[in-house]
PDB file of C-alpha atoms in Angstrom:
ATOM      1  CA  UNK F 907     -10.009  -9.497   2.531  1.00  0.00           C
ATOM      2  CA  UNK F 908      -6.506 -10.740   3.583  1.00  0.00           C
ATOM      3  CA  UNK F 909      -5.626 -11.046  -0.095  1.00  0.00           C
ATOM      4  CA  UNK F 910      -6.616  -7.583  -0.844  1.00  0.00           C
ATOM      5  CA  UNK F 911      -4.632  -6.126   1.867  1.00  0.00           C
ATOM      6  CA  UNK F 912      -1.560  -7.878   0.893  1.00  0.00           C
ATOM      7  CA  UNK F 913      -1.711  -6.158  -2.599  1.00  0.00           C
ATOM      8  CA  UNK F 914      -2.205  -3.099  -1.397  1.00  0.00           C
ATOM      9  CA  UNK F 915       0.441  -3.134   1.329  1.00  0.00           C
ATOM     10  CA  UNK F 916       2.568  -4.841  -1.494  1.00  0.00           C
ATOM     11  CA  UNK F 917       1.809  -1.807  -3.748  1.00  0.00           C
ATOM     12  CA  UNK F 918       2.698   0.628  -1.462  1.00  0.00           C
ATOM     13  CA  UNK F 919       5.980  -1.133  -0.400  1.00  0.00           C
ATOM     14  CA  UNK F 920       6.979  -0.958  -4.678  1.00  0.00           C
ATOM     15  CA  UNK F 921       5.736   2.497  -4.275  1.00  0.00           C
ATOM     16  CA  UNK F 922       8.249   3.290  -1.589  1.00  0.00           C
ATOM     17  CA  UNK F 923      11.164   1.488  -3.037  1.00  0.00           C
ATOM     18  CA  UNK F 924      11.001   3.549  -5.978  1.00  0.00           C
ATOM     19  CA  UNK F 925      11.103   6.978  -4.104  1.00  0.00           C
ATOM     20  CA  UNK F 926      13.887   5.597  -2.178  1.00  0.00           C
ATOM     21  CA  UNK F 927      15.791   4.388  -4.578  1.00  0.00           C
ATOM     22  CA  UNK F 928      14.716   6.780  -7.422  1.00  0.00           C
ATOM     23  CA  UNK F 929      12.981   9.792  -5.973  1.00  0.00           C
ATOM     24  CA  UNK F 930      10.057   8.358  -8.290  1.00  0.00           C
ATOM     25  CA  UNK F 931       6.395   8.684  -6.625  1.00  0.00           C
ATOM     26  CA  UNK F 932       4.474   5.841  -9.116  1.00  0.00           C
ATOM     27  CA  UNK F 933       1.169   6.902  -7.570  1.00  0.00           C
ATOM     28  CA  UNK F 934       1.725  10.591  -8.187  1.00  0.00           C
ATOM     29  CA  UNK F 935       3.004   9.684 -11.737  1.00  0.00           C
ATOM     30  CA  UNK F 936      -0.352   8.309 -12.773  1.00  0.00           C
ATOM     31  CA  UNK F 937      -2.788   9.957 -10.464  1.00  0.00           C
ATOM     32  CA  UNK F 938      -1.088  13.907 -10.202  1.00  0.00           C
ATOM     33  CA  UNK F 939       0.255  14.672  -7.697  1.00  0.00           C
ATOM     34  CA  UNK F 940      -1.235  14.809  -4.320  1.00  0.00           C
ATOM     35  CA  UNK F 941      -4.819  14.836  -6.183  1.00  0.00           C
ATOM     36  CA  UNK F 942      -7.480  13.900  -4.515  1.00  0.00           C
ATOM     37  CA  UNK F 943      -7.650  10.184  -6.248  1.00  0.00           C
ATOM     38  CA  UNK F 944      -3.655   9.666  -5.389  1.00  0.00           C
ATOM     39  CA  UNK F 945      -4.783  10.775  -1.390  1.00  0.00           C
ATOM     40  CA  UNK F 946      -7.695   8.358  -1.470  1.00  0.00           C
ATOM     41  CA  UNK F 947      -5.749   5.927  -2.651  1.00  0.00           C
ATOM     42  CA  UNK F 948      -2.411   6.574  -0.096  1.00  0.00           C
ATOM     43  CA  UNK F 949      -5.082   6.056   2.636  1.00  0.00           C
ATOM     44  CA  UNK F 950      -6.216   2.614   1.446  1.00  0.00           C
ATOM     45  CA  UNK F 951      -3.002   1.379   1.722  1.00  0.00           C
ATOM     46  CA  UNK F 952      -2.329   2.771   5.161  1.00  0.00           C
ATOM     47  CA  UNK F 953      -6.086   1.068   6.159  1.00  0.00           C
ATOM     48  CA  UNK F 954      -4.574  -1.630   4.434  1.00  0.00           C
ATOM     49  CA  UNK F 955      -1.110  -1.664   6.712  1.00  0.00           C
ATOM     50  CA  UNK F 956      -2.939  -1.506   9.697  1.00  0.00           C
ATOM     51  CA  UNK F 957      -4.995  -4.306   8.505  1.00  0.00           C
ATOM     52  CA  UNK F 958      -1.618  -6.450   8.254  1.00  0.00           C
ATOM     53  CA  UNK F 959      -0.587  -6.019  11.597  1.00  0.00           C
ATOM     54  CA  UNK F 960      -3.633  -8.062  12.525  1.00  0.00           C
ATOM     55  CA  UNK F 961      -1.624 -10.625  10.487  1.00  0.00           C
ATOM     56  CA  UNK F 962       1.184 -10.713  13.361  1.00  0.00           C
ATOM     57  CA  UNK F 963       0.728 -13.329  16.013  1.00  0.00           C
ATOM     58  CA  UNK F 964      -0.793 -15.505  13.758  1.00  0.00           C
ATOM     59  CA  UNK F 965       0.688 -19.010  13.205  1.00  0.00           C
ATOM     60  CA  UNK F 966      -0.715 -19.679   9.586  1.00  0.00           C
ATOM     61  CA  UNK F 967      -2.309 -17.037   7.191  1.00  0.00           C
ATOM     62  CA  UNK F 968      -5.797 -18.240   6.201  1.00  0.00           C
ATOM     63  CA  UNK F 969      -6.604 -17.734   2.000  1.00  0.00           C
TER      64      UNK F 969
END
């Protein structure tokens, strides 16, 4: 579960370097923009964010 959440907060982190940097949306590039796939998807990553921040406190990460 852990591992899962780090690749999605991992690919949303990507995701907002490149609108930052580019004005590039990668998820609306392959899913349309704002569809209903690319606003499922934006909402696993946020489930997945909140996730991590179970992550803080912690001395070691488990695998």
């Amino acid at each position: 579960m852990r591992i899962a959440a780090l690749v999605l907060m991992v690919i949303g982190s990507i995701n907002w370097g490149l609108v930052g940097l580019f004005k590039f949306n990668l998820v609306d590039a392959i899913f349309g923009e704002m569809s209903l796939l690319s606003r499922i998807i934006y909402i696993i990553v946020g489930i997945a964010g909140l996730y991590g921040l179970t992550m803080f406190g912690e001395k070691e990460i488990e695998k």
